[in-house]
Amino acid sequence: MSKGTRYTMGNGILLKLAVGVCCALAVFGLAACTPRGAAVGDTQQEQAPAHDNVPGARTTIALIGSPHASNADTLAVNALDADDDFDVVYTATAGLDDPGATARQAVLDAVVRRVNLIMISDFTDGEEGAWSQTLGKARESGIPVVLLNPEGEPHDPLLYAAVFRVNDRMMDAVPLAKAADMVIRDEPHDREMMVTTITATE
C-alpha cells in the first residue's frame, strides 16, 4: 500500500447520523460553494480560486473504482499518490454483485468525509435517477466530481466538473495529479481533458 492511499470496501461504514449532519452543513454553510449554472469545479475562465487549499493542509481525493477488472485503477491511484500533497481513498467495485450501488455509497461516504475531489472510474449512465441524487449530494456540498474514462455521462452537466480520458502515449497529455489539482483549485481547464498516469519519476 502506498503512503497516502486508504482502501475501503464501500459498504457504507459511516453512520447515517453523519450523513444528516453533512446535509445540514450543506444547507447552512456550504451552499455558497455551489455555483449557479455550472458544475462545482467546472471553470473555463480565469478567476479567483474558490477552492484554494489552506497552506499545509492535505488534499483528499476519493477514487471510486471501475466496475471492470483491470489495472487502470492501480495506475490512477499510483499517479495521484505520487503527489506528496494528495491522500487517496480508493474504493474497489469490480467483481461485486452491485458495483453501481457500491460506487454510489462510496460517493456518499466521500461527501461525509468532506474530501476535496471525487473521481469516478468508468462511470456508466445507467440508473440515472439514483446517480443524479447521489451526485447532487456532492454538488450541494461543494465537492467537484470528475469522470475518469467514462462509458457514459450524467444527463445533467451540472453534476460533474470534467471528463478525464487517460492516454499515456500522448506527449502533451496533462499529468493526472495536475489535472485533478486544477479542478480542486477551480482553475481554468477544459471540460474534457486528455491525461496521463505517467509520472515524472517514471
JSON list of C-alpha atoms in Angstrom, two decimals:
[
{"chain": "A", "resi": 1, "resn": "MET", "atom": "CA", "xyz": [0.00, 0.00, 0.00]},
{"chain": "A", "resi": 2, "resn": "SER", "atom": "CA", "xyz": [1.45, 3.40, -0.94]},
{"chain": "A", "resi": 3, "resn": "LYS", "atom": "CA", "xyz": [1.96, 6.22, 1.54]},
{"chain": "A", "resi": 4, "resn": "GLY", "atom": "CA", "xyz": [-1.32, 8.13, 1.27]},
{"chain": "A", "resi": 5, "resn": "THR", "atom": "CA", "xyz": [-3.77, 5.57, -0.05]},
{"chain": "A", "resi": 6, "resn": "ARG", "atom": "CA", "xyz": [-6.56, 4.08, 2.00]},
{"chain": "A", "resi": 7, "resn": "TYR", "atom": "CA", "xyz": [-8.68, 1.26, 0.65]},
{"chain": "A", "resi": 8, "resn": "THR", "atom": "CA", "xyz": [-12.32, 0.78, 1.55]},
{"chain": "A", "resi": 9, "resn": "MET", "atom": "CA", "xyz": [-14.88, -1.92, 0.90]},
{"chain": "A", "resi": 10, "resn": "GLY", "atom": "CA", "xyz": [-17.59, 0.60, 0.02]},
{"chain": "A", "resi": 11, "resn": "ASN", "atom": "CA", "xyz": [-20.13, -0.87, 2.44]},
{"chain": "A", "resi": 12, "resn": "GLY", "atom": "CA", "xyz": [-21.43, 2.39, 3.94]},
{"chain": "A", "resi": 13, "resn": "ILE", "atom": "CA", "xyz": [-19.40, 2.17, 7.11]},
{"chain": "A", "resi": 14, "resn": "LEU", "atom": "CA", "xyz": [-20.21, 5.72, 8.17]},
{"chain": "A", "resi": 15, "resn": "LEU", "atom": "CA", "xyz": [-23.23, 6.36, 10.35]},
{"chain": "A", "resi": 16, "resn": "LYS", "atom": "CA", "xyz": [-26.44, 7.71, 8.89]},
{"chain": "A", "resi": 17, "resn": "LEU", "atom": "CA", "xyz": [-26.30, 10.41, 11.55]},
{"chain": "A", "resi": 18, "resn": "ALA", "atom": "CA", "xyz": [-23.14, 11.75, 9.96]},
{"chain": "A", "resi": 19, "resn": "VAL", "atom": "CA", "xyz": [-24.96, 11.99, 6.64]},
{"chain": "A", "resi": 20, "resn": "GLY", "atom": "CA", "xyz": [-27.65, 14.06, 8.29]},
{"chain": "A", "resi": 21, "resn": "VAL", "atom": "CA", "xyz": [-25.09, 16.37, 9.84]},
{"chain": "A", "resi": 22, "resn": "CYS", "atom": "CA", "xyz": [-23.42, 16.78, 6.45]},
{"chain": "A", "resi": 23, "resn": "CYS", "atom": "CA", "xyz": [-26.72, 17.63, 4.80]},
{"chain": "A", "resi": 24, "resn": "ALA", "atom": "CA", "xyz": [-27.38, 20.27, 7.43]},
{"chain": "A", "resi": 25, "resn": "LEU", "atom": "CA", "xyz": [-23.95, 21.77, 6.80]},
{"chain": "A", "resi": 26, "resn": "ALA", "atom": "CA", "xyz": [-24.65, 21.77, 3.08]},
{"chain": "A", "resi": 27, "resn": "VAL", "atom": "CA", "xyz": [-27.79, 23.81, 3.64]},
{"chain": "A", "resi": 28, "resn": "PHE", "atom": "CA", "xyz": [-26.40, 26.34, 6.10]},
{"chain": "A", "resi": 29, "resn": "GLY", "atom": "CA", "xyz": [-22.69, 26.56, 5.42]},
{"chain": "A", "resi": 30, "resn": "LEU", "atom": "CA", "xyz": [-21.80, 25.10, 2.03]},
{"chain": "A", "resi": 31, "resn": "ALA", "atom": "CA", "xyz": [-24.46, 26.44, -0.30]},
{"chain": "A", "resi": 32, "resn": "ALA", "atom": "CA", "xyz": [-22.13, 29.26, -1.28]},
{"chain": "A", "resi": 33, "resn": "CYS", "atom": "CA", "xyz": [-19.74, 26.66, -2.78]},
{"chain": "A", "resi": 34, "resn": "THR", "atom": "CA", "xyz": [-22.37, 25.63, -5.34]},
{"chain": "A", "resi": 35, "resn": "PRO", "atom": "CA", "xyz": [-22.09, 27.86, -8.41]},
{"chain": "A", "resi": 36, "resn": "ARG", "atom": "CA", "xyz": [-25.14, 28.95, -10.38]},
{"chain": "A", "resi": 37, "resn": "GLY", "atom": "CA", "xyz": [-25.44, 27.39, -13.82]},
{"chain": "A", "resi": 38, "resn": "ALA", "atom": "CA", "xyz": [-22.17, 25.46, -13.63]},
{"chain": "A", "resi": 39, "resn": "ALA", "atom": "CA", "xyz": [-20.78, 22.32, -12.06]},
{"chain": "A", "resi": 40, "resn": "VAL", "atom": "CA", "xyz": [-18.58, 22.67, -8.98]},
{"chain": "A", "resi": 41, "resn": "GLY", "atom": "CA", "xyz": [-15.00, 22.94, -10.23]},
{"chain": "A", "resi": 42, "resn": "ASP", "atom": "CA", "xyz": [-16.02, 23.48, -13.88]},
{"chain": "A", "resi": 43, "resn": "THR", "atom": "CA", "xyz": [-14.11, 26.63, -14.75]},
{"chain": "A", "resi": 44, "resn": "GLN", "atom": "CA", "xyz": [-13.09, 27.73, -18.23]},
{"chain": "A", "resi": 45, "resn": "GLN", "atom": "CA", "xyz": [-12.29, 31.38, -17.45]},
{"chain": "A", "resi": 46, "resn": "GLU", "atom": "CA", "xyz": [-9.66, 32.93, -15.20]},
{"chain": "A", "resi": 47, "resn": "GLN", "atom": "CA", "xyz": [-10.99, 33.91, -11.79]},
{"chain": "A", "resi": 48, "resn": "ALA", "atom": "CA", "xyz": [-10.03, 33.97, -8.13]},
{"chain": "A", "resi": 49, "resn": "PRO", "atom": "CA", "xyz": [-9.76, 30.35, -6.94]},
{"chain": "A", "resi": 50, "resn": "ALA", "atom": "CA", "xyz": [-12.86, 29.34, -5.00]},
{"chain": "A", "resi": 51, "resn": "HIS", "atom": "CA", "xyz": [-11.41, 26.15, -3.54]},
{"chain": "A", "resi": 52, "resn": "ASP", "atom": "CA", "xyz": [-7.80, 27.11, -2.78]},
{"chain": "A", "resi": 53, "resn": "ASN", "atom": "CA", "xyz": [-6.20, 24.93, -0.13]},
{"chain": "A", "resi": 54, "resn": "VAL", "atom": "CA", "xyz": [-5.20, 26.10, 3.32]},
{"chain": "A", "resi": 55, "resn": "PRO", "atom": "CA", "xyz": [-1.38, 26.18, 3.45]},
{"chain": "A", "resi": 56, "resn": "GLY", "atom": "CA", "xyz": [-0.10, 22.89, 4.83]},
{"chain": "A", "resi": 57, "resn": "ALA", "atom": "CA", "xyz": [-3.47, 21.17, 4.56]},
{"chain": "A", "resi": 58, "resn": "ARG", "atom": "CA", "xyz": [-3.72, 17.74, 2.97]},
{"chain": "A", "resi": 59, "resn": "THR", "atom": "CA", "xyz": [-5.83, 17.23, -0.13]},
{"chain": "A", "resi": 60, "resn": "THR", "atom": "CA", "xyz": [-8.03, 14.14, -0.14]},
{"chain": "A", "resi": 61, "resn": "ILE", "atom": "CA", "xyz": [-9.24, 12.52, -3.34]},
{"chain": "A", "resi": 62, "resn": "ALA", "atom": "CA", "xyz": [-11.85, 9.78, -3.30]},
{"chain": "A", "resi": 63, "resn": "LEU", "atom": "CA", "xyz": [-11.30, 7.47, -6.27]},
{"chain": "A", "resi": 64, "resn": "ILE", "atom": "CA", "xyz": [-14.28, 5.22, -6.96]},
{"chain": "A", "resi": 65, "resn": "GLY", "atom": "CA", "xyz": [-13.02, 2.17, -8.82]},
{"chain": "A", "resi": 66, "resn": "SER", "atom": "CA", "xyz": [-14.13, 0.79, -12.14]},
{"chain": "A", "resi": 67, "resn": "PRO", "atom": "CA", "xyz": [-16.75, -1.98, -12.23]},
{"chain": "A", "resi": 68, "resn": "HIS", "atom": "CA", "xyz": [-14.40, -3.78, -14.64]},
{"chain": "A", "resi": 69, "resn": "ALA", "atom": "CA", "xyz": [-11.33, -5.71, -13.56]},
{"chain": "A", "resi": 70, "resn": "SER", "atom": "CA", "xyz": [-8.21, -4.02, -14.95]},
{"chain": "A", "resi": 71, "resn": "ASN", "atom": "CA", "xyz": [-5.00, -2.33, -13.85]},
{"chain": "A", "resi": 72, "resn": "ALA", "atom": "CA", "xyz": [-6.27, 1.12, -14.87]},
{"chain": "A", "resi": 73, "resn": "ASP", "atom": "CA", "xyz": [-7.35, 1.96, -11.32]},
{"chain": "A", "resi": 74, "resn": "THR", "atom": "CA", "xyz": [-3.96, 0.96, -9.95]},
{"chain": "A", "resi": 75, "resn": "LEU", "atom": "CA", "xyz": [-2.23, 3.25, -12.43]},
{"chain": "A", "resi": 76, "resn": "ALA", "atom": "CA", "xyz": [-4.55, 6.13, -11.47]},
{"chain": "A", "resi": 77, "resn": "VAL", "atom": "CA", "xyz": [-4.05, 5.58, -7.74]},
{"chain": "A", "resi": 78, "resn": "ASN", "atom": "CA", "xyz": [-0.27, 5.49, -8.16]},
{"chain": "A", "resi": 79, "resn": "ALA", "atom": "CA", "xyz": [-0.28, 8.64, -10.31]},
{"chain": "A", "resi": 80, "resn": "LEU", "atom": "CA", "xyz": [-2.32, 10.58, -7.76]},
{"chain": "A", "resi": 81, "resn": "ASP", "atom": "CA", "xyz": [-0.43, 9.17, -4.79]},
{"chain": "A", "resi": 82, "resn": "ALA", "atom": "CA", "xyz": [2.87, 10.29, -6.32]},
{"chain": "A", "resi": 83, "resn": "ASP", "atom": "CA", "xyz": [1.86, 13.85, -5.42]},
{"chain": "A", "resi": 84, "resn": "ASP", "atom": "CA", "xyz": [3.03, 14.44, -1.85]},
{"chain": "A", "resi": 85, "resn": "ASP", "atom": "CA", "xyz": [0.07, 16.73, -1.14]},
{"chain": "A", "resi": 86, "resn": "PHE", "atom": "CA", "xyz": [-2.57, 14.13, -2.02]},
{"chain": "A", "resi": 87, "resn": "ASP", "atom": "CA", "xyz": [-4.19, 11.46, 0.12]},
{"chain": "A", "resi": 88, "resn": "VAL", "atom": "CA", "xyz": [-6.14, 8.94, -1.95]},
{"chain": "A", "resi": 89, "resn": "VAL", "atom": "CA", "xyz": [-9.11, 6.96, -0.64]},
{"chain": "A", "resi": 90, "resn": "TYR", "atom": "CA", "xyz": [-9.81, 4.15, -3.10]},
{"chain": "A", "resi": 91, "resn": "THR", "atom": "CA", "xyz": [-12.99, 2.06, -3.22]},
{"chain": "A", "resi": 92, "resn": "ALA", "atom": "CA", "xyz": [-12.95, -1.09, -5.34]},
{"chain": "A", "resi": 93, "resn": "THR", "atom": "CA", "xyz": [-16.17, -2.09, -7.09]},
{"chain": "A", "resi": 94, "resn": "ALA", "atom": "CA", "xyz": [-15.02, -4.70, -9.64]},
{"chain": "A", "resi": 95, "resn": "GLY", "atom": "CA", "xyz": [-16.40, -8.17, -9.12]},
{"chain": "A", "resi": 96, "resn": "LEU", "atom": "CA", "xyz": [-19.16, -7.10, -6.73]},
{"chain": "A", "resi": 97, "resn": "ASP", "atom": "CA", "xyz": [-22.81, -8.08, -7.14]},
{"chain": "A", "resi": 98, "resn": "ASP", "atom": "CA", "xyz": [-23.92, -4.47, -7.47]},
{"chain": "A", "resi": 99, "resn": "PRO", "atom": "CA", "xyz": [-20.95, -2.26, -8.34]},
{"chain": "A", "resi": 100, "resn": "GLY", "atom": "CA", "xyz": [-23.20, 0.72, -9.07]},
{"chain": "A", "resi": 101, "resn": "ALA", "atom": "CA", "xyz": [-24.71, 0.70, -5.58]},
{"chain": "A", "resi": 102, "resn": "THR", "atom": "CA", "xyz": [-21.26, 0.31, -4.03]},
{"chain": "A", "resi": 103, "resn": "ALA", "atom": "CA", "xyz": [-19.95, 3.21, -6.08]},
{"chain": "A", "resi": 104, "resn": "ARG", "atom": "CA", "xyz": [-22.85, 5.47, -5.08]},
{"chain": "A", "resi": 105, "resn": "GLN", "atom": "CA", "xyz": [-22.39, 4.62, -1.41]},
{"chain": "A", "resi": 106, "resn": "ALA", "atom": "CA", "xyz": [-18.69, 5.42, -1.75]},
{"chain": "A", "resi": 107, "resn": "VAL", "atom": "CA", "xyz": [-19.61, 8.84, -3.14]},
{"chain": "A", "resi": 108, "resn": "LEU", "atom": "CA", "xyz": [-21.91, 9.49, -0.17]},
{"chain": "A", "resi": 109, "resn": "ASP", "atom": "CA", "xyz": [-19.15, 8.38, 2.22]},
{"chain": "A", "resi": 110, "resn": "ALA", "atom": "CA", "xyz": [-16.77, 10.78, 0.46]},
{"chain": "A", "resi": 111, "resn": "VAL", "atom": "CA", "xyz": [-19.26, 13.62, 0.93]},
{"chain": "A", "resi": 112, "resn": "VAL", "atom": "CA", "xyz": [-19.39, 12.89, 4.66]},
{"chain": "A", "resi": 113, "resn": "ARG", "atom": "CA", "xyz": [-15.58, 12.83, 4.80]},
{"chain": "A", "resi": 114, "resn": "ARG", "atom": "CA", "xyz": [-15.53, 16.26, 3.11]},
{"chain": "A", "resi": 115, "resn": "VAL", "atom": "CA", "xyz": [-12.96, 15.16, 0.53]},
{"chain": "A", "resi": 116, "resn": "ASN", "atom": "CA", "xyz": [-11.60, 17.71, -1.92]},
{"chain": "A", "resi": 117, "resn": "LEU", "atom": "CA", "xyz": [-12.41, 15.76, -5.09]},
{"chain": "A", "resi": 118, "resn": "ILE", "atom": "CA", "xyz": [-14.45, 12.73, -6.10]},
{"chain": "A", "resi": 119, "resn": "MET", "atom": "CA", "xyz": [-13.18, 10.81, -9.13]},
{"chain": "A", "resi": 120, "resn": "ILE", "atom": "CA", "xyz": [-15.31, 8.02, -10.61]},
{"chain": "A", "resi": 121, "resn": "SER", "atom": "CA", "xyz": [-13.65, 5.47, -12.89]},
{"chain": "A", "resi": 122, "resn": "ASP", "atom": "CA", "xyz": [-15.57, 4.05, -15.87]},
{"chain": "A", "resi": 123, "resn": "PHE", "atom": "CA", "xyz": [-18.83, 5.80, -14.99]},
{"chain": "A", "resi": 124, "resn": "THR", "atom": "CA", "xyz": [-21.86, 4.39, -16.84]},
{"chain": "A", "resi": 125, "resn": "ASP", "atom": "CA", "xyz": [-25.07, 6.29, -17.50]},
{"chain": "A", "resi": 126, "resn": "GLY", "atom": "CA", "xyz": [-27.38, 3.55, -16.22]},
{"chain": "A", "resi": 127, "resn": "GLU", "atom": "CA", "xyz": [-29.56, 4.12, -13.13]},
{"chain": "A", "resi": 128, "resn": "GLU", "atom": "CA", "xyz": [-29.77, 7.81, -13.96]},
{"chain": "A", "resi": 129, "resn": "GLY", "atom": "CA", "xyz": [-32.15, 8.68, -11.13]},
{"chain": "A", "resi": 130, "resn": "ALA", "atom": "CA", "xyz": [-30.04, 7.08, -8.42]},
{"chain": "A", "resi": 131, "resn": "TRP", "atom": "CA", "xyz": [-26.87, 8.68, -9.75]},
{"chain": "A", "resi": 132, "resn": "SER", "atom": "CA", "xyz": [-28.49, 12.11, -10.04]},
{"chain": "A", "resi": 133, "resn": "GLN", "atom": "CA", "xyz": [-29.45, 12.02, -6.36]},
{"chain": "A", "resi": 134, "resn": "THR", "atom": "CA", "xyz": [-26.02, 10.80, -5.30]},
{"chain": "A", "resi": 135, "resn": "LEU", "atom": "CA", "xyz": [-24.01, 13.27, -7.37]},
{"chain": "A", "resi": 136, "resn": "GLY", "atom": "CA", "xyz": [-26.41, 16.00, -6.30]},
{"chain": "A", "resi": 137, "resn": "LYS", "atom": "CA", "xyz": [-25.24, 15.46, -2.72]},
{"chain": "A", "resi": 138, "resn": "ALA", "atom": "CA", "xyz": [-21.66, 16.12, -3.80]},
{"chain": "A", "resi": 139, "resn": "ARG", "atom": "CA", "xyz": [-22.74, 19.26, -5.66]},
{"chain": "A", "resi": 140, "resn": "GLU", "atom": "CA", "xyz": [-24.69, 20.54, -2.65]},
{"chain": "A", "resi": 141, "resn": "SER", "atom": "CA", "xyz": [-21.59, 20.07, -0.51]},
{"chain": "A", "resi": 142, "resn": "GLY", "atom": "CA", "xyz": [-19.36, 21.96, -2.94]},
{"chain": "A", "resi": 143, "resn": "ILE", "atom": "CA", "xyz": [-17.28, 18.91, -3.87]},
{"chain": "A", "resi": 144, "resn": "PRO", "atom": "CA", "xyz": [-16.24, 18.66, -7.54]},
{"chain": "A", "resi": 145, "resn": "VAL", "atom": "CA", "xyz": [-16.73, 15.38, -9.39]},
{"chain": "A", "resi": 146, "resn": "VAL", "atom": "CA", "xyz": [-14.52, 14.12, -12.22]},
{"chain": "A", "resi": 147, "resn": "LEU", "atom": "CA", "xyz": [-15.37, 11.23, -14.52]},
{"chain": "A", "resi": 148, "resn": "LEU", "atom": "CA", "xyz": [-12.33, 9.11, -15.40]},
{"chain": "A", "resi": 149, "resn": "ASN", "atom": "CA", "xyz": [-12.65, 7.27, -18.73]},
{"chain": "A", "resi": 150, "resn": "PRO", "atom": "CA", "xyz": [-16.46, 7.26, -18.54]},
{"chain": "A", "resi": 151, "resn": "GLU", "atom": "CA", "xyz": [-18.56, 4.94, -20.67]},
{"chain": "A", "resi": 152, "resn": "GLY", "atom": "CA", "xyz": [-21.39, 7.46, -20.40]},
{"chain": "A", "resi": 153, "resn": "GLU", "atom": "CA", "xyz": [-22.09, 10.77, -18.70]},
{"chain": "A", "resi": 154, "resn": "PRO", "atom": "CA", "xyz": [-24.90, 12.06, -16.47]},
{"chain": "A", "resi": 155, "resn": "HIS", "atom": "CA", "xyz": [-27.62, 13.85, -18.42]},
{"chain": "A", "resi": 156, "resn": "ASP", "atom": "CA", "xyz": [-27.25, 16.85, -16.10]},
{"chain": "A", "resi": 157, "resn": "PRO", "atom": "CA", "xyz": [-23.91, 18.55, -16.87]},
{"chain": "A", "resi": 158, "resn": "LEU", "atom": "CA", "xyz": [-24.03, 20.39, -13.54]},
{"chain": "A", "resi": 159, "resn": "LEU", "atom": "CA", "xyz": [-23.26, 17.16, -11.71]},
{"chain": "A", "resi": 160, "resn": "TYR", "atom": "CA", "xyz": [-19.64, 16.81, -12.84]},
{"chain": "A", "resi": 161, "resn": "ALA", "atom": "CA", "xyz": [-16.77, 19.22, -13.41]},
{"chain": "A", "resi": 162, "resn": "ALA", "atom": "CA", "xyz": [-14.77, 17.44, -16.08]},
{"chain": "A", "resi": 163, "resn": "VAL", "atom": "CA", "xyz": [-14.09, 14.27, -18.02]},
{"chain": "A", "resi": 164, "resn": "PHE", "atom": "CA", "xyz": [-10.56, 12.85, -17.88]},
{"chain": "A", "resi": 165, "resn": "ARG", "atom": "CA", "xyz": [-9.52, 10.38, -20.56]},
{"chain": "A", "resi": 166, "resn": "VAL", "atom": "CA", "xyz": [-6.26, 8.56, -19.98]},
{"chain": "A", "resi": 167, "resn": "ASN", "atom": "CA", "xyz": [-3.84, 8.34, -22.88]},
{"chain": "A", "resi": 168, "resn": "ASP", "atom": "CA", "xyz": [-0.31, 7.55, -21.74]},
{"chain": "A", "resi": 169, "resn": "ARG", "atom": "CA", "xyz": [1.00, 7.70, -25.30]},
{"chain": "A", "resi": 170, "resn": "MET", "atom": "CA", "xyz": [0.19, 11.38, -25.89]},
{"chain": "A", "resi": 171, "resn": "MET", "atom": "CA", "xyz": [3.17, 13.62, -25.21]},
{"chain": "A", "resi": 172, "resn": "ASP", "atom": "CA", "xyz": [1.00, 16.64, -24.39]},
{"chain": "A", "resi": 173, "resn": "ALA", "atom": "CA", "xyz": [-1.40, 14.82, -22.06]},
{"chain": "A", "resi": 174, "resn": "VAL", "atom": "CA", "xyz": [-1.76, 16.52, -18.67]},
{"chain": "A", "resi": 175, "resn": "PRO", "atom": "CA", "xyz": [-0.44, 14.55, -15.68]},
{"chain": "A", "resi": 176, "resn": "LEU", "atom": "CA", "xyz": [-3.42, 13.15, -13.79]},
{"chain": "A", "resi": 177, "resn": "ALA", "atom": "CA", "xyz": [-2.42, 14.74, -10.48]},
{"chain": "A", "resi": 178, "resn": "LYS", "atom": "CA", "xyz": [-2.01, 18.16, -12.11]},
{"chain": "A", "resi": 179, "resn": "ALA", "atom": "CA", "xyz": [-5.39, 17.90, -13.83]},
{"chain": "A", "resi": 180, "resn": "ALA", "atom": "CA", "xyz": [-7.03, 16.92, -10.55]},
{"chain": "A", "resi": 181, "resn": "ASP", "atom": "CA", "xyz": [-5.39, 19.85, -8.79]},
{"chain": "A", "resi": 182, "resn": "MET", "atom": "CA", "xyz": [-6.71, 22.26, -11.43]},
{"chain": "A", "resi": 183, "resn": "VAL", "atom": "CA", "xyz": [-10.26, 21.12, -10.75]},
{"chain": "A", "resi": 184, "resn": "ILE", "atom": "CA", "xyz": [-9.81, 21.21, -6.98]},
{"chain": "A", "resi": 185, "resn": "ARG", "atom": "CA", "xyz": [-8.42, 24.76, -7.10]},
{"chain": "A", "resi": 186, "resn": "ASP", "atom": "CA", "xyz": [-11.12, 25.82, -9.58]},
{"chain": "A", "resi": 187, "resn": "GLU", "atom": "CA", "xyz": [-8.51, 26.89, -12.10]},
{"chain": "A", "resi": 188, "resn": "PRO", "atom": "CA", "xyz": [-9.43, 27.23, -15.79]},
{"chain": "A", "resi": 189, "resn": "HIS", "atom": "CA", "xyz": [-9.46, 23.88, -17.57]},
{"chain": "A", "resi": 190, "resn": "ASP", "atom": "CA", "xyz": [-11.11, 22.14, -20.49]},
{"chain": "A", "resi": 191, "resn": "ARG", "atom": "CA", "xyz": [-14.37, 20.35, -19.87]},
{"chain": "A", "resi": 192, "resn": "GLU", "atom": "CA", "xyz": [-12.74, 17.23, -21.33]},
{"chain": "A", "resi": 193, "resn": "MET", "atom": "CA", "xyz": [-9.02, 16.67, -20.73]},
{"chain": "A", "resi": 194, "resn": "MET", "atom": "CA", "xyz": [-6.54, 14.13, -22.01]},
{"chain": "A", "resi": 195, "resn": "VAL", "atom": "CA", "xyz": [-4.48, 12.98, -19.03]},
{"chain": "A", "resi": 196, "resn": "THR", "atom": "CA", "xyz": [-1.58, 10.63, -18.38]},
{"chain": "A", "resi": 197, "resn": "THR", "atom": "CA", "xyz": [-0.82, 8.40, -15.43]},
{"chain": "A", "resi": 198, "resn": "ILE", "atom": "CA", "xyz": [2.90, 8.51, -16.18]},
{"chain": "A", "resi": 199, "resn": "THR", "atom": "CA", "xyz": [4.73, 10.50, -13.50]},
{"chain": "A", "resi": 200, "resn": "ALA", "atom": "CA", "xyz": [7.99, 12.43, -13.69]},
{"chain": "A", "resi": 201, "resn": "THR", "atom": "CA", "xyz": [9.76, 9.69, -11.75]},
{"chain": "A", "resi": 202, "resn": "GLU", "atom": "CA", "xyz": [8.94, 7.03, -14.37]}
]
